[in-house]
mmCIF file of C-alpha atoms in Angstrom:
data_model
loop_
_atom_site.group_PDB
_atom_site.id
_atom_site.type_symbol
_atom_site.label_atom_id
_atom_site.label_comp_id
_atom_site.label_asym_id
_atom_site.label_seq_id
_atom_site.Cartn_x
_atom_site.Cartn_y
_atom_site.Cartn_z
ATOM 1 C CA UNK A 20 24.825 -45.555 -19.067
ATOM 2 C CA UNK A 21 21.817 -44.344 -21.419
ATOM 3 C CA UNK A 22 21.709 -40.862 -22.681
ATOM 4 C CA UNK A 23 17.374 -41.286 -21.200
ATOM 5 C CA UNK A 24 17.913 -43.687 -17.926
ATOM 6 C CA UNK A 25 20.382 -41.589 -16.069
ATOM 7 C CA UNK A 26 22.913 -43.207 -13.515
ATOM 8 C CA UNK A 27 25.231 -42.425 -10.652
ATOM 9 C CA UNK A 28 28.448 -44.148 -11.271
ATOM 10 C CA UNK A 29 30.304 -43.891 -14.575
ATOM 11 C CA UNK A 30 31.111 -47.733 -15.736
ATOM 12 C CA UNK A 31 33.371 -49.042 -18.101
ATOM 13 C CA UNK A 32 32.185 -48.339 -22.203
ATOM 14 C CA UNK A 33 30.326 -45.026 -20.424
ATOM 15 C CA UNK A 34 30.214 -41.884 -22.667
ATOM 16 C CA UNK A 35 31.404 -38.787 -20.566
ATOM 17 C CA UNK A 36 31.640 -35.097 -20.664
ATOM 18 C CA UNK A 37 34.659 -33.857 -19.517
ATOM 19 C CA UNK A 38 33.874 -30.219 -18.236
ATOM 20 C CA UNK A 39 37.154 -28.130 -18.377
ATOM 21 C CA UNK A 40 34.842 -24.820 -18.112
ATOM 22 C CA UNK A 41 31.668 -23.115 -19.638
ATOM 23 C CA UNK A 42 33.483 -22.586 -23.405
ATOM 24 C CA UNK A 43 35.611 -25.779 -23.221
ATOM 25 C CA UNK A 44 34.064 -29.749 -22.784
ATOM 26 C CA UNK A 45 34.860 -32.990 -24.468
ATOM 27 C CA UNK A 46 33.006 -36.508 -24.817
ATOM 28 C CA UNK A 47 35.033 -39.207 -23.936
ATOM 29 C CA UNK A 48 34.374 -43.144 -24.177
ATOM 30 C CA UNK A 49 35.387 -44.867 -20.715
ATOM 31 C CA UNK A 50 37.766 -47.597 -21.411
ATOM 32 C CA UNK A 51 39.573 -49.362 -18.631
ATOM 33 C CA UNK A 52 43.454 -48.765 -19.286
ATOM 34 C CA UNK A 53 42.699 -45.932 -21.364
ATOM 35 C CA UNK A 54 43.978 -42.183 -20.581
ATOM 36 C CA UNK A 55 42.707 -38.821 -22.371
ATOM 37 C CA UNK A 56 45.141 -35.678 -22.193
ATOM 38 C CA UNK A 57 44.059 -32.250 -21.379
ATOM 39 C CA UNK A 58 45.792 -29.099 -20.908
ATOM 40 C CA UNK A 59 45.604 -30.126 -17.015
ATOM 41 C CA UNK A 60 46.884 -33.664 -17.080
ATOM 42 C CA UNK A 61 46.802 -36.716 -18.129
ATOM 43 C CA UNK A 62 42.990 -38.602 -17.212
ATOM 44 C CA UNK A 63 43.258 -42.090 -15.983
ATOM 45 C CA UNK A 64 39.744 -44.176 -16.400
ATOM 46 C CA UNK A 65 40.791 -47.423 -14.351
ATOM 47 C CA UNK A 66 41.689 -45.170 -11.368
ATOM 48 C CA UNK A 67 40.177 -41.642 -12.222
ATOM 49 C CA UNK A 68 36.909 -42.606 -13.875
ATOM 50 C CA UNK A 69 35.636 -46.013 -13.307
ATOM 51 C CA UNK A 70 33.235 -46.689 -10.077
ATOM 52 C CA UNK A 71 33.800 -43.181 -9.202
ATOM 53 C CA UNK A 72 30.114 -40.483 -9.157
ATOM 54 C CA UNK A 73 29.083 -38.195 -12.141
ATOM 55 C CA UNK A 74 29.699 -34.926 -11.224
ATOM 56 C CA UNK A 75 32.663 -35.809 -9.447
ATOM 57 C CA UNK A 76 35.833 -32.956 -9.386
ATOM 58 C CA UNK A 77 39.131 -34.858 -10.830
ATOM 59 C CA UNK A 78 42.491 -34.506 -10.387
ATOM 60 C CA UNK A 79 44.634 -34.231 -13.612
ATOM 61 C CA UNK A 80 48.704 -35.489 -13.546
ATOM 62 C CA UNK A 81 49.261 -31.631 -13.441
ATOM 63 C CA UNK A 82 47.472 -30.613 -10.507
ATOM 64 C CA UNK A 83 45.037 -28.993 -12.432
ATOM 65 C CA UNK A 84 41.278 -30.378 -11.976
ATOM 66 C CA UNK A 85 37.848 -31.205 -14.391
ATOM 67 C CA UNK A 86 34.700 -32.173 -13.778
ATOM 68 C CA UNK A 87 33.065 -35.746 -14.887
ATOM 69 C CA UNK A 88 28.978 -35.112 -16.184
ATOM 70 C CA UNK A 89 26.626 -37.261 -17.382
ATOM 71 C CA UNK A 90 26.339 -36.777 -20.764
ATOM 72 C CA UNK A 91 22.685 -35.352 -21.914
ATOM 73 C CA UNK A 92 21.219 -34.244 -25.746
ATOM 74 C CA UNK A 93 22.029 -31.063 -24.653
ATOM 75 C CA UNK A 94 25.531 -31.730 -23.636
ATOM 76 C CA UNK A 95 25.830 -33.936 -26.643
ATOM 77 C CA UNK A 96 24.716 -31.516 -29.101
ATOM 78 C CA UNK A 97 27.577 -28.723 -28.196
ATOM 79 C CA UNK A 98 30.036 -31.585 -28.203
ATOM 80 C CA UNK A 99 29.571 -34.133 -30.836
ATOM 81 C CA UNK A 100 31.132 -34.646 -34.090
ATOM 82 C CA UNK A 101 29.478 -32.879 -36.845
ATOM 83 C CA UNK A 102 29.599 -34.858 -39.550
ATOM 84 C CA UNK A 103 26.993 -32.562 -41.025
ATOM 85 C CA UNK A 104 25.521 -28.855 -39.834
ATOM 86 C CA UNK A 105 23.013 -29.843 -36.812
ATOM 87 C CA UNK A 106 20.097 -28.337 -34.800
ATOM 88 C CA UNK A 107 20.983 -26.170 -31.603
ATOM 89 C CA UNK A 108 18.998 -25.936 -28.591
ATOM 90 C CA UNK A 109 17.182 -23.063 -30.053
ATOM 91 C CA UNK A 110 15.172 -24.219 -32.266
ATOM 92 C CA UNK A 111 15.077 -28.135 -30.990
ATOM 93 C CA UNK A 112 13.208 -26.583 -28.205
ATOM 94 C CA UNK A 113 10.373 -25.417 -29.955
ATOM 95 C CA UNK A 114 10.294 -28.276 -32.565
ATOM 96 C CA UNK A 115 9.652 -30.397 -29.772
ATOM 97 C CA UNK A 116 7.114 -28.148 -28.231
ATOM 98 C CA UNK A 117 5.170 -27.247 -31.837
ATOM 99 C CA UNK A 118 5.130 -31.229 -32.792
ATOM 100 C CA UNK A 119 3.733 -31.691 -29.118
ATOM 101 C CA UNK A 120 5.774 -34.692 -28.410
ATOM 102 C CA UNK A 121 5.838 -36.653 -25.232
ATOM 103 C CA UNK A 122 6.504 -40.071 -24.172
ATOM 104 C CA UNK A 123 4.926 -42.564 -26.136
ATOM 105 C CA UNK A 124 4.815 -40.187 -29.711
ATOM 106 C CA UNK A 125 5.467 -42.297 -32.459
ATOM 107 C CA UNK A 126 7.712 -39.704 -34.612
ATOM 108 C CA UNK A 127 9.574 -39.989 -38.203
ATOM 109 C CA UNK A 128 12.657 -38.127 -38.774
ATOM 110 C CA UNK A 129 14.850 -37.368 -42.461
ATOM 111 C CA UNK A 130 17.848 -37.018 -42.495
ATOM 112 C CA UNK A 131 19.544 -38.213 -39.794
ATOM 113 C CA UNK A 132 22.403 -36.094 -40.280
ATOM 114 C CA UNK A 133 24.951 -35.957 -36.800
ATOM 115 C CA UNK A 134 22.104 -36.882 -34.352
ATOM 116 C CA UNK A 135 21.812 -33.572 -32.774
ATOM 117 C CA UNK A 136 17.537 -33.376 -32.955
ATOM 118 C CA UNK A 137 17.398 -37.057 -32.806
ATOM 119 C CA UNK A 138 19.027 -37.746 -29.376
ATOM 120 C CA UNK A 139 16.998 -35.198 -28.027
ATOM 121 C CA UNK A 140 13.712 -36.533 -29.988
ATOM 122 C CA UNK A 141 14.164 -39.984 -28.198
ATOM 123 C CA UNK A 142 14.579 -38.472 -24.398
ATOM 124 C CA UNK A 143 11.169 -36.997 -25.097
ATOM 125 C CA UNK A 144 9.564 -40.093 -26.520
ATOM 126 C CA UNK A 145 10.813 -42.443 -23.966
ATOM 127 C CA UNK A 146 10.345 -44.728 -22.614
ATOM 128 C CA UNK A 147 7.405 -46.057 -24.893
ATOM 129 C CA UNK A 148 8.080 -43.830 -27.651
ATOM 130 C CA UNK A 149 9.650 -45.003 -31.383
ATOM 131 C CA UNK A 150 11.770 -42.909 -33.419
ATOM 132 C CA UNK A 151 12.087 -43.651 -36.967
ATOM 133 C CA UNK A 152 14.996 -41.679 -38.733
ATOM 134 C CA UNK A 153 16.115 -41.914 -42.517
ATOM 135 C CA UNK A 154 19.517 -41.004 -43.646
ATOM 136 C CA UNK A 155 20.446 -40.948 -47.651
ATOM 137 C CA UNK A 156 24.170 -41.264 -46.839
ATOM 138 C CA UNK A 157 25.189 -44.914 -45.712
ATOM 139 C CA UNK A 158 28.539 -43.856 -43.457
ATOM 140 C CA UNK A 159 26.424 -41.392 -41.572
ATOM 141 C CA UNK A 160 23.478 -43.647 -40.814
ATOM 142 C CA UNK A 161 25.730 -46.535 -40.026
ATOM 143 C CA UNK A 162 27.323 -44.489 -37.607
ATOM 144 C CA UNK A 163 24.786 -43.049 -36.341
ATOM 145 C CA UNK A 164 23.408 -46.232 -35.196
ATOM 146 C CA UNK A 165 26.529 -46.748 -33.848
ATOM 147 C CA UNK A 166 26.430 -43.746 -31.724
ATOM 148 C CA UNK A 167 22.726 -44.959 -30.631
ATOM 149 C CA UNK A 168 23.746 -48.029 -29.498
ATOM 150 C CA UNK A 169 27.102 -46.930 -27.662
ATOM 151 C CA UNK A 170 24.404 -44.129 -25.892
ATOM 152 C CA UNK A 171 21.999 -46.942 -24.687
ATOM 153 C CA UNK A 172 18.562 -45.702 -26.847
ATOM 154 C CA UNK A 173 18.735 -48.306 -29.586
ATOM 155 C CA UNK A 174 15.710 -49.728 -28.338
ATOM 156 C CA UNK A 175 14.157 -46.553 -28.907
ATOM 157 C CA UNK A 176 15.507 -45.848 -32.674
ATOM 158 C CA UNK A 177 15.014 -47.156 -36.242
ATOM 159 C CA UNK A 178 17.629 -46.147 -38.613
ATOM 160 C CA UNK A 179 17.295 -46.693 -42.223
ATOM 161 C CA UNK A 180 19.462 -45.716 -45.247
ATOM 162 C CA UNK A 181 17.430 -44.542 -47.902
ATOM 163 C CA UNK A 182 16.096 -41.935 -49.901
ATOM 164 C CA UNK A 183 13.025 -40.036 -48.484
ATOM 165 C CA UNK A 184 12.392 -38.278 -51.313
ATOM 166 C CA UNK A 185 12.055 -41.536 -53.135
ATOM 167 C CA UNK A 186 11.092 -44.489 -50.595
ATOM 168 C CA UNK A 187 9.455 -42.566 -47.582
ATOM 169 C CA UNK A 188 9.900 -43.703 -44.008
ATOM 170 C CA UNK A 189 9.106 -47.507 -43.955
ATOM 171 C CA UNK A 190 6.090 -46.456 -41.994
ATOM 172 C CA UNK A 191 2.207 -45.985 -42.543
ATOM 173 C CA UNK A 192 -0.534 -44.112 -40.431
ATOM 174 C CA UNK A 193 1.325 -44.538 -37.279
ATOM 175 C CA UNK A 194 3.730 -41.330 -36.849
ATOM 176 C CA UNK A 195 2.232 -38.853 -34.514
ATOM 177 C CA UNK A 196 4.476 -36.001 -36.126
ATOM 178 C CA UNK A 197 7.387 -36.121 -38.709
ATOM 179 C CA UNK A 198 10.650 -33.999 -38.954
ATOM 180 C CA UNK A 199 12.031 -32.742 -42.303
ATOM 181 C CA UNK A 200 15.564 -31.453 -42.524
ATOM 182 C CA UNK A 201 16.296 -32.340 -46.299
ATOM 183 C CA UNK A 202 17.433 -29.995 -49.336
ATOM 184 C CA UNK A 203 14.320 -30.583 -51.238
ATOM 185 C CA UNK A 204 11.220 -31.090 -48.525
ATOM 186 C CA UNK A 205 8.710 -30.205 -50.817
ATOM 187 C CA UNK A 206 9.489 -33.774 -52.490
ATOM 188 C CA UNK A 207 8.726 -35.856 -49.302
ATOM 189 C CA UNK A 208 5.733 -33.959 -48.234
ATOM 190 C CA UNK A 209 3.395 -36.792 -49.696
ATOM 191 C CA UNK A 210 5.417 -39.976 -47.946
ATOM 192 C CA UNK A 211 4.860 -37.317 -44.535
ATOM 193 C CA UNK A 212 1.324 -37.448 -44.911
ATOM 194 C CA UNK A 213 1.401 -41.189 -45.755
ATOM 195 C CA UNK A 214 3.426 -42.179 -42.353
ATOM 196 C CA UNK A 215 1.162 -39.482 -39.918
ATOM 197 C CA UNK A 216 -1.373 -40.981 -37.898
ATOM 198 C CA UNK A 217 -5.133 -40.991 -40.168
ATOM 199 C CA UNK A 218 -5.790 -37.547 -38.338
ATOM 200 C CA UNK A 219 -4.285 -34.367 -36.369
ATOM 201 C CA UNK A 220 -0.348 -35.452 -36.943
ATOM 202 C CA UNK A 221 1.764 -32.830 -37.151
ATOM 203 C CA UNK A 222 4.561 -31.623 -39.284
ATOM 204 C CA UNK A 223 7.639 -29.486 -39.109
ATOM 205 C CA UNK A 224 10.342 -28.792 -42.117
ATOM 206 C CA UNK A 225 13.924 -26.786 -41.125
ATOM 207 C CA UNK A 226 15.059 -25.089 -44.203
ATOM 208 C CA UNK A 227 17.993 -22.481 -44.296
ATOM 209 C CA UNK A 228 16.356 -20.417 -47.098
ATOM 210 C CA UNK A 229 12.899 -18.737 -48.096
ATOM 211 C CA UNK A 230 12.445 -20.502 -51.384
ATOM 212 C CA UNK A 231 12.801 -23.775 -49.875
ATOM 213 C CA UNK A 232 10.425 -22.850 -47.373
ATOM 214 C CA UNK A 233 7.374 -21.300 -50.210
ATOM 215 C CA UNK A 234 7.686 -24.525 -52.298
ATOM 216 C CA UNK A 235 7.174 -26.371 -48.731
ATOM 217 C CA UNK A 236 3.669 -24.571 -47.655
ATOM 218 C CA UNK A 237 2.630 -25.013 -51.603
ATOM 219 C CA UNK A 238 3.231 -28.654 -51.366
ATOM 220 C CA UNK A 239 1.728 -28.647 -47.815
ATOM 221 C CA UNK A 240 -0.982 -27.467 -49.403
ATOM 222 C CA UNK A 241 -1.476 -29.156 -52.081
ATOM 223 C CA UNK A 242 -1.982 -32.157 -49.768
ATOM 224 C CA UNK A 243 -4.267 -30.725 -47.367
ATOM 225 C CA UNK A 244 -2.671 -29.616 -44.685
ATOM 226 C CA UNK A 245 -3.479 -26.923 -42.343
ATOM 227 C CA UNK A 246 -2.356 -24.514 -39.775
ATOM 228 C CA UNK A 247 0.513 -23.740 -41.920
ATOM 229 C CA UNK A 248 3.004 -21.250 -40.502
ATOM 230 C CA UNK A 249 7.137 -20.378 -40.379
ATOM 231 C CA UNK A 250 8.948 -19.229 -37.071
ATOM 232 C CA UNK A 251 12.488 -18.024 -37.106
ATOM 233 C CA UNK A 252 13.796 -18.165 -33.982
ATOM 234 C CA UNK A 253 16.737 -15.560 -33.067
ATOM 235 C CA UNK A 254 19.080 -16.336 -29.972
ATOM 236 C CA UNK A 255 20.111 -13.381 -28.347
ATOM 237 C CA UNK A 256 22.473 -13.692 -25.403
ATOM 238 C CA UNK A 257 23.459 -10.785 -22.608
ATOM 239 C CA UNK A 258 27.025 -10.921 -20.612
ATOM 240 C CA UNK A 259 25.327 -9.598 -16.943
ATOM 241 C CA UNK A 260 27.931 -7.826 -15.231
ATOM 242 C CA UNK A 261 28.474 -5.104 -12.727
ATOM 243 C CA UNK A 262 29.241 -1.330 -13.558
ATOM 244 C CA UNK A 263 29.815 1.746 -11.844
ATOM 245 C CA UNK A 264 28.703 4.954 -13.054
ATOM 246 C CA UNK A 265 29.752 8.263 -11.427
ATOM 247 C CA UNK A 266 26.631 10.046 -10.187
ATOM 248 C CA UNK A 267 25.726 13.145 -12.868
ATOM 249 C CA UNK A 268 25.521 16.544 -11.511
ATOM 250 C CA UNK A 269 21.476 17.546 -12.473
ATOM 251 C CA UNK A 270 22.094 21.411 -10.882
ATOM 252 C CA UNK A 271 19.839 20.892 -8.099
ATOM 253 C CA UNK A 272 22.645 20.714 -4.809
ATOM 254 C CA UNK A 273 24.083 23.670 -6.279
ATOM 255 C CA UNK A 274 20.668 25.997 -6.079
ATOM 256 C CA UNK A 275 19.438 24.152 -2.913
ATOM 257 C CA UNK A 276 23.333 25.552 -1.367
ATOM 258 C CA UNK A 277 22.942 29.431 -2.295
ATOM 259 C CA UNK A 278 19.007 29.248 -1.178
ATOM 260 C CA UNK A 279 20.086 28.126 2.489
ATOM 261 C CA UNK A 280 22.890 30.008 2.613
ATOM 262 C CA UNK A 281 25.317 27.215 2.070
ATOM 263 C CA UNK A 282 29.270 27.702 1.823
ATOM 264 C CA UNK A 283 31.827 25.157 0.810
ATOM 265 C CA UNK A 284 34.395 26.958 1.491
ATOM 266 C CA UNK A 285 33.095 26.182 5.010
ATOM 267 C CA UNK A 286 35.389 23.293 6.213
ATOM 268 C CA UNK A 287 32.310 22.167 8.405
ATOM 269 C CA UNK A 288 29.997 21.718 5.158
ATOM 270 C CA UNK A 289 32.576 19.187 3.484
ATOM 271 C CA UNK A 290 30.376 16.006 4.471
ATOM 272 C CA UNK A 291 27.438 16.882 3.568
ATOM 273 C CA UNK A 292 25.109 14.602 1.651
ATOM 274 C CA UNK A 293 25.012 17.261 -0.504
ATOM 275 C CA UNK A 294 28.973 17.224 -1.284
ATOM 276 C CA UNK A 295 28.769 13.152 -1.199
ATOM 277 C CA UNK A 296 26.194 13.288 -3.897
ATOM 278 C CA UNK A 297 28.019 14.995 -6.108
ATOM 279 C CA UNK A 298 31.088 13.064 -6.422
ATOM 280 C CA UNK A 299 30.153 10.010 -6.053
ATOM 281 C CA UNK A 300 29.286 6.663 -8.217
ATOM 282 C CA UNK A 301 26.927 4.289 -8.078
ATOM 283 C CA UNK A 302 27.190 0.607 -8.697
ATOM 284 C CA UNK A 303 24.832 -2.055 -10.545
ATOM 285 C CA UNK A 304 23.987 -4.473 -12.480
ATOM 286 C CA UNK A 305 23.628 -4.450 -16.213
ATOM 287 C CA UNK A 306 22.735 -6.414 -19.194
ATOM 288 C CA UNK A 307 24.917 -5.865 -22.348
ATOM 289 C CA UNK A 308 24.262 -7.952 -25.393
ATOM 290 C CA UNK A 309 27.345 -9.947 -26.752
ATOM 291 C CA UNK A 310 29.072 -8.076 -29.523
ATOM 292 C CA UNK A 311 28.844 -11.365 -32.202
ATOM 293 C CA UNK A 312 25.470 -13.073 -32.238
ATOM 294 C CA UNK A 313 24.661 -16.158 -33.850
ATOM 295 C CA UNK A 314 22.214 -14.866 -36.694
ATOM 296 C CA UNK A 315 19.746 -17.031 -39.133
ATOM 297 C CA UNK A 316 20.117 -20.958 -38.770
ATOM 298 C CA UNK A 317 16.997 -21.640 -40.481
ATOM 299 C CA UNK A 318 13.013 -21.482 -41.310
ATOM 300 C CA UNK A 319 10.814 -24.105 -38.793
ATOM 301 C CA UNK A 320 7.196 -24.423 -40.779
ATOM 302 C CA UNK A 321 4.603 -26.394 -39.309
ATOM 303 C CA UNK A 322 1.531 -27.759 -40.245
ATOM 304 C CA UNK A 323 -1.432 -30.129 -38.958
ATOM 305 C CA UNK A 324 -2.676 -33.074 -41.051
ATOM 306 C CA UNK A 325 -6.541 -32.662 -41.154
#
């Protein structure tokens, strides 16, 4: 199993999505002789799991069923531990479009954090592509090259524990764009430059507040980089569902009866489109947004090394 070659049969050490429904999914690591629990049952992996498809529909102890998936980034990222805040879909979509990665980029990454952007940073790079992350904080990077090499993409990742800020990426004039999610950007602006390509790398820093992001573009800058701009990007979800509406009476069957002489008192009138029209409903569909959105995650600035 790799979380970028994608395979039919789930296998023994396998990372799996257990799909209970739309709001509720696990990861679990496939273990012969292991069980998980869940509200339906227990989950056997020598006889429920192992050798059988992804996608398959399983039978809990209780009767009640789940649904095996191959795990993706995007299943991984609204299911892993968070061992610090993370990325959503959101905005890893258009980091990944503004940095205009593909397979082969060569990209540099700080900090680590729970490996939300970077598992979805290496399916775009692959299969020739490098990622080089940094994390300042030893447990996370240790397990998050754990978590690489459990997910099959080792080959594809560099993790190093050290300070940014301080030591840069370990890499020179070979990134094709670097990634900044750090408290204090501004300060690692200059070892960015240093690890992008010797011209037209690209550049993105995620920071939660404005003042983080206006000492960013100064030090951006200051060191010659161009095409500076910030995006905020706002998720706005609608529930679709259907509605009926009873039809509203506008006037115009009531003067269209008295000019033609119309009675409905007149037992023979009754069905009339006319009398149907007035009170009925009508059904459709209609877009309502949710009543909670998610708000402000962050700032995404960009910029182009010239």
């Amino acid at each position: 199993m790799s979380f970028v070659e994608y395979g039919d049969t789930i296998k023994d050490g396998d990372t799996a999505i257990v799909f209970l429904g739309h709001e509720s999914m696990f990861p679990v690591k496939v273990q012969h002789g292991s069980v998980t629990q869940t509200k339906y049952g227990v989950i056997r992996h020598s006889t429920d799991l192992i050798g059988k498809k992804y996608g398959s529909k399983v039978t809990c102890s209780k009767g009640g069923w789940v649904f095996i998936l191959h795990p993706t980034p995007e299943l991984w990222t609204m299911n892993l531990p968070h061992r610090t805040q993370i990325l959503y879909s959101t905005d890893i979509s258009i980091i990944t479009m503004m940095l205009e990665l593909k397979p082969g980029s060569i990209v540099c990454e700080s900090g680590t954090g729970s490996g939300s952007l970077s598992h979805a940073l290496i399916r775009t790079v692959a299969p020739t592509g490098h990622l080089y992350t940094v994390e300042f904080h030893q447990q996370r990077a240790e397990k998050a090259q754990e978590e690489f090499r459990e997910h099959g993409v080792e080959h594809l990742v560099t993790v190093t524990n050290q300070d940014v800020c301080k030591n840069g990426f370990g890499v020179s004039n070979i990134a094709d764009a670097v990634f900044l999610d750090i408290p204090s950007p501004w300060e690692a602006i200059g070892h960015a430059k240093s690890a992008l390509k010797a011209e037209g790398g690209r550049i993105c820093s995620f920071s939660p507040c404005i003042e983080q992001v206006q000492r960013t573009c100064l030090a951006m800058e200051e060191y010659g980089f161009t095409e500076i701009n910030t995006l905020e990007i706002l998720l706005r979800v609608y529930n679709v569902r259907t509605v009926s509406l009873q039809i509203p009476d506008l006037g115009k069957a009531a003067e269209d009866n008295s000019s033609t002489g119309f009675d409905s008192s007149n037992p023979s009138h009754q069905d009339s489109p006319c009398a149907n029209l007035q009170q009925g409903t009508v059904q459709f569909k209609s877009g309502v947004p949710l009543r909670e959105v998610v708000g402000h995650t962050g700032y995404l600035t960009f910029a182009t090394k010239s």
